[in-house]
Amino acid sequence: MAFAKENRLLGDNITYKINPSVKKFTLRDLGFNDTNAGNFLYERSLDVNNPYGNGIRIKITFKNDLSGFKMSIVTGNGMQKVNIFKDEKHKSDVDQVRFILNNFIEREVIIEA
Protein backbone atom coordinates (compact mmCIF):
# COMPACT_ATOMS: atom_id res chain seq x y z
CA MET A 1 0.00 0.00 0.00
CA ALA A 2 1.37 3.38 -1.01
CA PHE A 3 1.54 6.44 1.20
CA ALA A 4 -1.44 8.77 0.80
CA LYS A 5 -2.71 12.00 2.30
CA GLU A 6 -6.02 10.31 3.23
CA ASN A 7 -6.64 6.78 4.52
CA ARG A 8 -9.41 4.61 5.80
CA LEU A 9 -9.17 1.36 7.75
CA LEU A 10 -10.65 -1.73 6.09
CA GLY A 11 -14.39 -1.73 6.82
CA ASP A 12 -14.42 1.64 8.59
CA ASN A 13 -16.65 4.50 7.47
CA ILE A 14 -14.34 7.29 8.69
CA THR A 15 -11.55 8.68 6.53
CA TYR A 16 -8.55 10.29 8.16
CA LYS A 17 -6.00 12.69 6.71
CA ILE A 18 -2.77 14.22 7.92
CA ASN A 19 -3.08 17.27 10.11
CA PRO A 20 -1.04 20.04 8.43
CA SER A 21 0.50 20.95 11.80
CA VAL A 22 1.89 17.47 12.60
CA LYS A 23 5.45 17.45 13.91
CA LYS A 24 8.03 14.66 13.99
CA PHE A 25 8.62 15.05 17.72
CA THR A 26 4.89 14.55 18.35
CA LEU A 27 5.05 11.23 16.52
CA ARG A 28 7.98 10.14 18.67
CA ASP A 29 6.14 11.26 21.83
CA LEU A 30 3.19 9.07 20.82
CA GLY A 31 5.36 5.98 20.43
CA PHE A 32 6.24 6.01 16.75
CA ASN A 33 9.60 4.41 15.99
CA ASP A 34 12.01 5.25 13.17
CA THR A 35 12.25 2.62 10.45
CA ASN A 36 15.36 1.81 8.41
CA ALA A 37 13.93 3.92 5.58
CA GLY A 38 13.53 6.92 7.91
CA ASN A 39 9.74 6.60 8.17
CA PHE A 40 7.76 6.62 11.42
CA LEU A 41 6.02 3.38 12.46
CA TYR A 42 3.37 2.90 15.14
CA GLU A 43 2.41 -0.72 15.78
CA ARG A 44 0.42 -1.82 18.82
CA SER A 45 -1.74 -4.74 19.87
CA LEU A 46 -5.45 -4.01 20.25
CA ASP A 47 -5.79 -6.54 23.09
CA VAL A 48 -6.02 -4.45 26.26
CA ASN A 49 -5.68 -7.56 28.45
CA ASN A 50 -2.49 -8.78 26.76
CA PRO A 51 -0.79 -5.87 24.95
CA TYR A 52 2.36 -7.91 24.32
CA GLY A 53 0.53 -10.87 22.79
CA ASN A 54 0.37 -11.86 19.17
CA GLY A 55 -3.19 -10.65 18.54
CA ILE A 56 -4.69 -8.18 16.10
CA ARG A 57 -2.59 -5.02 15.76
CA ILE A 58 -2.96 -1.49 14.45
CA LYS A 59 -0.15 -0.38 12.17
CA ILE A 60 0.34 3.24 11.09
CA THR A 61 3.32 4.48 9.08
CA PHE A 62 4.13 8.10 8.23
CA LYS A 63 6.48 8.95 5.38
CA ASN A 64 9.72 10.53 6.61
CA ASP A 65 8.78 13.98 5.24
CA LEU A 66 5.23 13.68 6.69
CA SER A 67 3.70 14.05 3.22
CA GLY A 68 1.79 10.77 3.39
CA PHE A 69 0.77 7.93 5.67
CA LYS A 70 -0.80 4.50 5.61
CA MET A 71 -2.70 2.59 8.25
CA SER A 72 -4.21 -0.84 8.64
CA ILE A 73 -5.40 -3.43 11.11
CA VAL A 74 -3.37 -6.63 10.68
CA THR A 75 -3.02 -10.09 12.14
CA GLY A 76 -0.42 -10.68 14.83
CA ASN A 77 2.24 -11.59 12.29
CA GLY A 78 1.38 -8.54 10.16
CA MET A 79 0.78 -10.55 7.00
CA GLN A 80 -2.98 -10.10 6.48
CA LYS A 81 -5.36 -7.20 6.89
CA VAL A 82 -8.32 -7.69 9.23
CA ASN A 83 -11.77 -6.07 9.09
CA ILE A 84 -12.70 -5.54 12.76
CA PHE A 85 -15.75 -3.45 11.84
CA LYS A 86 -17.80 -6.25 10.25
CA ASP A 87 -19.16 -7.96 13.37
CA GLU A 88 -19.69 -7.53 17.10
CA LYS A 89 -17.01 -10.00 18.23
CA HIS A 90 -14.36 -7.31 17.70
CA LYS A 91 -16.20 -4.56 19.62
CA SER A 92 -13.36 -4.13 22.13
CA ASP A 93 -10.86 -3.89 19.25
CA VAL A 94 -12.98 -1.19 17.60
CA ASP A 95 -13.14 0.71 20.90
CA GLN A 96 -9.35 0.50 21.25
CA VAL A 97 -8.80 1.72 17.66
CA ARG A 98 -11.15 4.66 18.25
CA PHE A 99 -9.28 5.51 21.47
CA ILE A 100 -5.89 5.47 19.69
CA LEU A 101 -7.09 7.48 16.70
CA ASN A 102 -8.91 10.03 18.90
CA ASN A 103 -5.66 10.50 20.83
CA PHE A 104 -3.87 11.16 17.52
CA ILE A 105 -6.57 13.70 16.64
CA GLU A 106 -6.17 15.45 20.00
CA ARG A 107 -2.39 15.58 19.52
CA GLU A 108 -2.85 17.12 16.02
CA VAL A 109 -1.39 14.19 14.07
CA ILE A 110 -4.48 13.35 11.99
CA ILE A 111 -7.92 14.82 11.39
CA GLU A 112 -11.17 13.36 10.14
CA ALA A 113 -11.65 14.10 6.46
PDB file of C-alpha atoms in Angstrom:
ATOM      1  CA  MET A   1       0.000   0.000   0.000  1.00  0.00           C
ATOM      2  CA  ALA A   2       1.373   3.376  -1.013  1.00  0.00           C
ATOM      3  CA  PHE A   3       1.544   6.442   1.200  1.00  0.00           C
ATOM      4  CA  ALA A   4      -1.441   8.768   0.802  1.00  0.00           C
ATOM      5  CA  LYS A   5      -2.711  12.004   2.304  1.00  0.00           C
ATOM      6  CA  GLU A   6      -6.023  10.309   3.229  1.00  0.00           C
ATOM      7  CA  ASN A   7      -6.637   6.777   4.517  1.00  0.00           C
ATOM      8  CA  ARG A   8      -9.415   4.607   5.803  1.00  0.00           C
ATOM      9  CA  LEU A   9      -9.173   1.364   7.751  1.00  0.00           C
ATOM     10  CA  LEU A  10     -10.647  -1.726   6.090  1.00  0.00           C
ATOM     11  CA  GLY A  11     -14.391  -1.734   6.825  1.00  0.00           C
ATOM     12  CA  ASP A  12     -14.417   1.645   8.591  1.00  0.00           C
ATOM     13  CA  ASN A  13     -16.653   4.499   7.473  1.00  0.00           C
ATOM     14  CA  ILE A  14     -14.343   7.286   8.688  1.00  0.00           C
ATOM     15  CA  THR A  15     -11.554   8.681   6.525  1.00  0.00           C
ATOM     16  CA  TYR A  16      -8.546  10.289   8.161  1.00  0.00           C
ATOM     17  CA  LYS A  17      -5.996  12.688   6.715  1.00  0.00           C
ATOM     18  CA  ILE A  18      -2.765  14.218   7.920  1.00  0.00           C
ATOM     19  CA  ASN A  19      -3.079  17.275  10.109  1.00  0.00           C
ATOM     20  CA  PRO A  20      -1.039  20.043   8.430  1.00  0.00           C
ATOM     21  CA  SER A  21       0.497  20.952  11.797  1.00  0.00           C
ATOM     22  CA  VAL A  22       1.890  17.474  12.601  1.00  0.00           C
ATOM     23  CA  LYS A  23       5.454  17.449  13.915  1.00  0.00           C
ATOM     24  CA  LYS A  24       8.029  14.658  13.994  1.00  0.00           C
ATOM     25  CA  PHE A  25       8.622  15.053  17.724  1.00  0.00           C
ATOM     26  CA  THR A  26       4.894  14.546  18.351  1.00  0.00           C
ATOM     27  CA  LEU A  27       5.046  11.227  16.518  1.00  0.00           C
ATOM     28  CA  ARG A  28       7.981  10.145  18.668  1.00  0.00           C
ATOM     29  CA  ASP A  29       6.138  11.259  21.828  1.00  0.00           C
ATOM     30  CA  LEU A  30       3.187   9.070  20.816  1.00  0.00           C
ATOM     31  CA  GLY A  31       5.359   5.976  20.434  1.00  0.00           C
ATOM     32  CA  PHE A  32       6.239   6.006  16.750  1.00  0.00           C
ATOM     33  CA  ASN A  33       9.603   4.414  15.989  1.00  0.00           C
ATOM     34  CA  ASP A  34      12.012   5.253  13.172  1.00  0.00           C
ATOM     35  CA  THR A  35      12.252   2.617  10.448  1.00  0.00           C
ATOM     36  CA  ASN A  36      15.359   1.806   8.411  1.00  0.00           C
ATOM     37  CA  ALA A  37      13.931   3.925   5.576  1.00  0.00           C
ATOM     38  CA  GLY A  38      13.526   6.918   7.910  1.00  0.00           C
ATOM     39  CA  ASN A  39       9.740   6.602   8.171  1.00  0.00           C
ATOM     40  CA  PHE A  40       7.757   6.616  11.423  1.00  0.00           C
ATOM     41  CA  LEU A  41       6.015   3.383  12.461  1.00  0.00           C
ATOM     42  CA  TYR A  42       3.366   2.900  15.137  1.00  0.00           C
ATOM     43  CA  GLU A  43       2.413  -0.718  15.781  1.00  0.00           C
ATOM     44  CA  ARG A  44       0.416  -1.820  18.815  1.00  0.00           C
ATOM     45  CA  SER A  45      -1.737  -4.739  19.873  1.00  0.00           C
ATOM     46  CA  LEU A  46      -5.447  -4.010  20.246  1.00  0.00           C
ATOM     47  CA  ASP A  47      -5.790  -6.535  23.086  1.00  0.00           C
ATOM     48  CA  VAL A  48      -6.021  -4.448  26.257  1.00  0.00           C
ATOM     49  CA  ASN A  49      -5.677  -7.562  28.449  1.00  0.00           C
ATOM     50  CA  ASN A  50      -2.486  -8.777  26.761  1.00  0.00           C
ATOM     51  CA  PRO A  51      -0.794  -5.871  24.945  1.00  0.00           C
ATOM     52  CA  TYR A  52       2.365  -7.910  24.320  1.00  0.00           C
ATOM     53  CA  GLY A  53       0.535 -10.868  22.792  1.00  0.00           C
ATOM     54  CA  ASN A  54       0.367 -11.863  19.172  1.00  0.00           C
ATOM     55  CA  GLY A  55      -3.192 -10.652  18.537  1.00  0.00           C
ATOM     56  CA  ILE A  56      -4.694  -8.178  16.104  1.00  0.00           C
ATOM     57  CA  ARG A  57      -2.587  -5.022  15.755  1.00  0.00           C
ATOM     58  CA  ILE A  58      -2.963  -1.493  14.447  1.00  0.00           C
ATOM     59  CA  LYS A  59      -0.153  -0.384  12.169  1.00  0.00           C
ATOM     60  CA  ILE A  60       0.340   3.245  11.095  1.00  0.00           C
ATOM     61  CA  THR A  61       3.320   4.478   9.078  1.00  0.00           C
ATOM     62  CA  PHE A  62       4.133   8.105   8.235  1.00  0.00           C
ATOM     63  CA  LYS A  63       6.481   8.952   5.384  1.00  0.00           C
ATOM     64  CA  ASN A  64       9.724  10.531   6.611  1.00  0.00           C
ATOM     65  CA  ASP A  65       8.777  13.980   5.237  1.00  0.00           C
ATOM     66  CA  LEU A  66       5.229  13.676   6.692  1.00  0.00           C
ATOM     67  CA  SER A  67       3.697  14.046   3.217  1.00  0.00           C
ATOM     68  CA  GLY A  68       1.789  10.768   3.387  1.00  0.00           C
ATOM     69  CA  PHE A  69       0.767   7.932   5.666  1.00  0.00           C
ATOM     70  CA  LYS A  70      -0.803   4.501   5.606  1.00  0.00           C
ATOM     71  CA  MET A  71      -2.702   2.594   8.250  1.00  0.00           C
ATOM     72  CA  SER A  72      -4.206  -0.839   8.638  1.00  0.00           C
ATOM     73  CA  ILE A  73      -5.399  -3.434  11.106  1.00  0.00           C
ATOM     74  CA  VAL A  74      -3.366  -6.625  10.685  1.00  0.00           C
ATOM     75  CA  THR A  75      -3.021 -10.091  12.140  1.00  0.00           C
ATOM     76  CA  GLY A  76      -0.423 -10.681  14.831  1.00  0.00           C
ATOM     77  CA  ASN A  77       2.241 -11.593  12.295  1.00  0.00           C
ATOM     78  CA  GLY A  78       1.376  -8.538  10.160  1.00  0.00           C
ATOM     79  CA  MET A  79       0.781 -10.548   7.002  1.00  0.00           C
ATOM     80  CA  GLN A  80      -2.980 -10.098   6.482  1.00  0.00           C
ATOM     81  CA  LYS A  81      -5.363  -7.196   6.891  1.00  0.00           C
ATOM     82  CA  VAL A  82      -8.317  -7.688   9.227  1.00  0.00           C
ATOM     83  CA  ASN A  83     -11.768  -6.068   9.094  1.00  0.00           C
ATOM     84  CA  ILE A  84     -12.699  -5.538  12.757  1.00  0.00           C
ATOM     85  CA  PHE A  85     -15.750  -3.450  11.840  1.00  0.00           C
ATOM     86  CA  LYS A  86     -17.800  -6.254  10.251  1.00  0.00           C
ATOM     87  CA  ASP A  87     -19.156  -7.959  13.371  1.00  0.00           C
ATOM     88  CA  GLU A  88     -19.691  -7.528  17.103  1.00  0.00           C
ATOM     89  CA  LYS A  89     -17.013  -9.996  18.229  1.00  0.00           C
ATOM     90  CA  HIS A  90     -14.364  -7.312  17.697  1.00  0.00           C
ATOM     91  CA  LYS A  91     -16.198  -4.565  19.624  1.00  0.00           C
ATOM     92  CA  SER A  92     -13.358  -4.129  22.134  1.00  0.00           C
ATOM     93  CA  ASP A  93     -10.864  -3.894  19.252  1.00  0.00           C
ATOM     94  CA  VAL A  94     -12.977  -1.187  17.597  1.00  0.00           C
ATOM     95  CA  ASP A  95     -13.140   0.712  20.899  1.00  0.00           C
ATOM     96  CA  GLN A  96      -9.355   0.498  21.249  1.00  0.00           C
ATOM     97  CA  VAL A  97      -8.799   1.719  17.662  1.00  0.00           C
ATOM     98  CA  ARG A  98     -11.154   4.655  18.250  1.00  0.00           C
ATOM     99  CA  PHE A  99      -9.283   5.511  21.467  1.00  0.00           C
ATOM    100  CA  ILE A 100      -5.894   5.465  19.695  1.00  0.00           C
ATOM    101  CA  LEU A 101      -7.094   7.483  16.704  1.00  0.00           C
ATOM    102  CA  ASN A 102      -8.907  10.028  18.905  1.00  0.00           C
ATOM    103  CA  ASN A 103      -5.656  10.497  20.828  1.00  0.00           C
ATOM    104  CA  PHE A 104      -3.874  11.159  17.522  1.00  0.00           C
ATOM    105  CA  ILE A 105      -6.572  13.695  16.637  1.00  0.00           C
ATOM    106  CA  GLU A 106      -6.171  15.455  19.998  1.00  0.00           C
ATOM    107  CA  ARG A 107      -2.389  15.583  19.517  1.00  0.00           C
ATOM    108  CA  GLU A 108      -2.851  17.115  16.017  1.00  0.00           C
ATOM    109  CA  VAL A 109      -1.387  14.186  14.066  1.00  0.00           C
ATOM    110  CA  ILE A 110      -4.477  13.351  11.988  1.00  0.00           C
ATOM    111  CA  ILE A 111      -7.924  14.822  11.390  1.00  0.00           C
ATOM    112  CA  GLU A 112     -11.169  13.362  10.138  1.00  0.00           C
ATOM    113  CA  ALA A 113     -11.646  14.101   6.457  1.00  0.00           C
TER     114      ALA A 113
END
